[in-house]
């Protein structure tokens, strides 16, 4: 790894956090009361072999604190990783919003971002097939603004009322707490097959977006339609997008399964290592703006969170850039205690009536009360705003602020009327004055009932390789269900999205596609007017394809931070390694020397090189590409290692770039490599530039049809 960059990343938030930091450097150990401690190994006893005394307050304090170290994990998004950074605006968006972060180009707004999986527990593996959370806390001068989104642009359900049902169905089944961090089980598909509004998010979940190569290579979406409000009080609808500058990339399911065992912290480690190495992940923030008067011009409802606005209909305007450049100092204090909330807003941004968003506005504060234990969670350093907080809220568990004076009410005269109300000119928040004139009803709009058109658009927009992966994912997930009626319902629903897709899945399942839905909802769950009424409407085709939905169009030619394995043993061609290393490192790639043994290896010139990992301790799936330099002795030793051959076979199967020079070619001959010598991403004695271009492709998916037969 290259050396960490000098830390020039301070922001108003990092200075604020400084107040709470301590590292014990050159200090004596103390109790929590500040008493110096000179023995932390032995309890106080009656005689050296005697019983321990209750009096031992040092022992009691240490054990009591330990006993209470754990807090409840998040009910969803329990497993996550966070990083600090900042956001900078390209040009003022004052036409649309008065929010300072979107109008003042001189600002460097501090952010903290937490990425997560949804279903798994805190200790589950990173490569579960799942939606990824992408939550950003902006510490703005006007207060905290949270954009609590996902890496998919739509959600499973349309009303927050159904969230507990959705989550209960995907979480481990309650009788035996199986399976962990996996949607492939009966209860989830029971729910999905009875809830056709889930189908759009469901098809994204079956796509490669659910198994990203890295958090740094995912898009992020605010999902709901929000409002932007300008100085004149005019509102525009907006959808928020994060576009990663490293492109959008995923891995294959076979790799995901293997990474589970090889490195279950794969994404967490990747984010941490990239930031430590100074390879800071970056995203551009995009606005999709819809004028108020266009609200009803679409074939779908802007308030329906199961629909996206195709970028071909409303382009995404990139308005600024976020850079993550500092790892947290303490996982618990920062990443675990950070509390996001879609209701943390600043003037210039407002909600819409999306019923999912409206329900979220309640849930997020509520959950912090049980998770963090007190309404004072905003005082925890990672959560407190960088501007000052003044109000008449008082007390409660773990209050940190010492409010002075006699008054904690408004209006008051004794306290000089303070804190006084902000005048509008000083930036107080006012809600958008949306006109509401309606009956109070427990209903859903019929404009929300189109459940097939957008899943079909998504599928049509994918390349063939993406379609193959997606069909295999459905076959895997539904194949894991044990109830035939659930499998049949799923097949029927998929056939309504796309006949070819359903055909592929049905062949894998060895099951006919039903011509009509069996076990209608009202038989299975009792007559339900809402479910009956909201059976999907006929599929529409308002756009044949949207390029923005396929990862093929979301690439870059950067290979920054890509991990390249170099397979060697003693006697390898040192010159070839140095040439390759120099060329790749110049482009920001990370080279690791994997050898037949740990310690150091000697090249053909007798120079010692530090081994990054013995082959025994690592796996092909943890790397983006492989290079095998020549050197007779080295290659002979590799030929004796089954792991080296497995490494090459897996890299081939996973469509990665492979380069060999001189005798290194023998490793291709000894593996399935011999059948792939003409492959566009297999480079034999080519210059490093060709290999770099191959790595930048991420994968040669054209190889996959043939490579999937490799039994690796
Ligand atoms: Fe949620 C956490 C994203 C709907 C209730 N949600 C949570 C996190 C993300 C999202 C990224 C993790 C934040 C972190 O890293 O701490 N949630 C979404 C998105 C949704 C969504 C994009 C739909 C567009 N969520 C949603 C609904 C409800 C919740 C409809 C409840 C009615 N979500 C929660 C929660 C969590 C949460 C229970 C768990 C931990 C937390 O809030 O702080 O309140």
PDB file of C-alpha atoms and ligand atoms in Angstrom, residues 74-77 114 116 133-135 148-150 155 160 163 223-224 338 340 356 359-360 363-364 367-368 371, ligand 1:
ATOM      1  CA  UNK A  74     -30.131  -1.246  14.613  1.00  0.00           C
ATOM      2  CA  UNK A  75     -33.312  -3.154  13.763  1.00  0.00           C
ATOM      3  CA  UNK A  76     -32.344  -2.726  10.106  1.00  0.00           C
ATOM      4  CA  UNK A  77     -28.968  -1.692   8.612  1.00  0.00           C
ATOM      5  CA  UNK A 114     -22.418   5.293   6.857  1.00  0.00           C
ATOM      6  CA  UNK A 116     -24.649  -0.698   5.428  1.00  0.00           C
ATOM      7  CA  UNK A 133     -27.707   1.753   2.850  1.00  0.00           C
ATOM      8  CA  UNK A 134     -25.996   5.024   1.899  1.00  0.00           C
ATOM      9  CA  UNK A 135     -26.667   7.564   4.648  1.00  0.00           C
ATOM     10  CA  UNK A 148     -30.719   8.688   4.275  1.00  0.00           C
ATOM     11  CA  UNK A 149     -30.738   6.708   1.058  1.00  0.00           C
ATOM     12  CA  UNK A 150     -29.867   3.366  -0.487  1.00  0.00           C
ATOM     13  CA  UNK A 155     -38.051   0.985  -2.315  1.00  0.00           C
ATOM     14  CA  UNK A 160     -44.498   3.029   6.011  1.00  0.00           C
ATOM     15  CA  UNK A 163     -42.352  -1.644   6.908  1.00  0.00           C
ATOM     16  CA  UNK A 223     -35.349   7.585  -3.394  1.00  0.00           C
ATOM     17  CA  UNK A 224     -38.283   9.783  -2.375  1.00  0.00           C
ATOM     18  CA  UNK A 338     -24.361   7.991  14.560  1.00  0.00           C
ATOM     19  CA  UNK A 340     -29.568   9.511  10.899  1.00  0.00           C
ATOM     20  CA  UNK A 356     -43.274   6.082   2.962  1.00  0.00           C
ATOM     21  CA  UNK A 359     -43.875   7.367   8.126  1.00  0.00           C
ATOM     22  CA  UNK A 360     -40.084   7.427   8.223  1.00  0.00           C
ATOM     23  CA  UNK A 363     -39.549   6.048  13.007  1.00  0.00           C
ATOM     24  CA  UNK A 364     -36.013   7.363  13.103  1.00  0.00           C
ATOM     25  CA  UNK A 367     -35.662   3.998  17.221  1.00  0.00           C
ATOM     26  CA  UNK A 368     -32.804   6.068  18.695  1.00  0.00           C
ATOM     27  CA  UNK A 371     -30.961   2.131  20.580  1.00  0.00           C
TER      28      UNK A 371
HETATM   29 FE1  LIG B   1     -34.848   3.150   7.052  1.00  0.00          FE
HETATM   30  C1  LIG B   1     -32.241   2.857   9.201  1.00  0.00           C
HETATM   31  C2  LIG B   1     -32.658   3.801   4.469  1.00  0.00           C
HETATM   32  C3  LIG B   1     -37.477   3.189   4.821  1.00  0.00           C
HETATM   33  C4  LIG B   1     -37.002   2.735   9.606  1.00  0.00           C
HETATM   34  N1  LIG B   1     -32.836   3.294   6.876  1.00  0.00           N
HETATM   35  C5  LIG B   1     -31.933   3.132   7.881  1.00  0.00           C
HETATM   36  C6  LIG B   1     -30.609   3.312   7.360  1.00  0.00           C
HETATM   37  C7  LIG B   1     -30.732   3.570   6.031  1.00  0.00           C
HETATM   38  C8  LIG B   1     -32.141   3.566   5.724  1.00  0.00           C
HETATM   39  C9  LIG B   1     -29.605   3.818   5.051  1.00  0.00           C
HETATM   40  C10 LIG B   1     -29.322   3.189   8.168  1.00  0.00           C
HETATM   41  C11 LIG B   1     -28.874   4.513   8.692  1.00  0.00           C
HETATM   42  C12 LIG B   1     -27.568   4.334   9.428  1.00  0.00           C
HETATM   43  O1  LIG B   1     -26.565   4.034   8.762  1.00  0.00           O
HETATM   44  O2  LIG B   1     -27.587   4.476  10.648  1.00  0.00           O
HETATM   45  N2  LIG B   1     -35.027   3.364   5.044  1.00  0.00           N
HETATM   46  C13 LIG B   1     -34.021   3.728   4.185  1.00  0.00           C
HETATM   47  C14 LIG B   1     -34.584   4.040   2.887  1.00  0.00           C
HETATM   48  C15 LIG B   1     -35.936   3.855   2.985  1.00  0.00           C
HETATM   49  C16 LIG B   1     -36.215   3.442   4.346  1.00  0.00           C
HETATM   50  C17 LIG B   1     -33.782   4.490   1.692  1.00  0.00           C
HETATM   51  C18 LIG B   1     -36.993   4.069   1.948  1.00  0.00           C
HETATM   52  C19 LIG B   1     -36.879   4.865   0.932  1.00  0.00           C
HETATM   53  N3  LIG B   1     -36.854   2.950   7.189  1.00  0.00           N
HETATM   54  C20 LIG B   1     -37.771   3.031   6.156  1.00  0.00           C
HETATM   55  C21 LIG B   1     -39.107   2.958   6.692  1.00  0.00           C
HETATM   56  C22 LIG B   1     -38.988   2.839   8.060  1.00  0.00           C
HETATM   57  C23 LIG B   1     -37.564   2.841   8.335  1.00  0.00           C
HETATM   58  C24 LIG B   1     -40.374   3.018   5.867  1.00  0.00           C
HETATM   59  C25 LIG B   1     -40.028   2.727   9.130  1.00  0.00           C
HETATM   60  C26 LIG B   1     -41.274   3.009   9.014  1.00  0.00           C
HETATM   61  N4  LIG B   1     -34.643   2.785   9.055  1.00  0.00           N
HETATM   62  C27 LIG B   1     -35.673   2.703   9.918  1.00  0.00           C
HETATM   63  C28 LIG B   1     -35.230   2.604  11.358  1.00  0.00           C
HETATM   64  C29 LIG B   1     -33.685   2.672  11.232  1.00  0.00           C
HETATM   65  C30 LIG B   1     -33.480   2.755   9.728  1.00  0.00           C
HETATM   66  C31 LIG B   1     -35.795   1.492  12.141  1.00  0.00           C
HETATM   67  C32 LIG B   1     -32.866   1.608  11.930  1.00  0.00           C
HETATM   68  C33 LIG B   1     -31.754   2.307  12.630  1.00  0.00           C
HETATM   69  C34 LIG B   1     -32.057   3.718  12.479  1.00  0.00           C
HETATM   70  O3  LIG B   1     -33.215   3.882  11.788  1.00  0.00           O
HETATM   71  O4  LIG B   1     -31.421   4.643  12.940  1.00  0.00           O
HETATM   72  O5  LIG B   1     -35.734   3.669  12.085  1.00  0.00           O
END
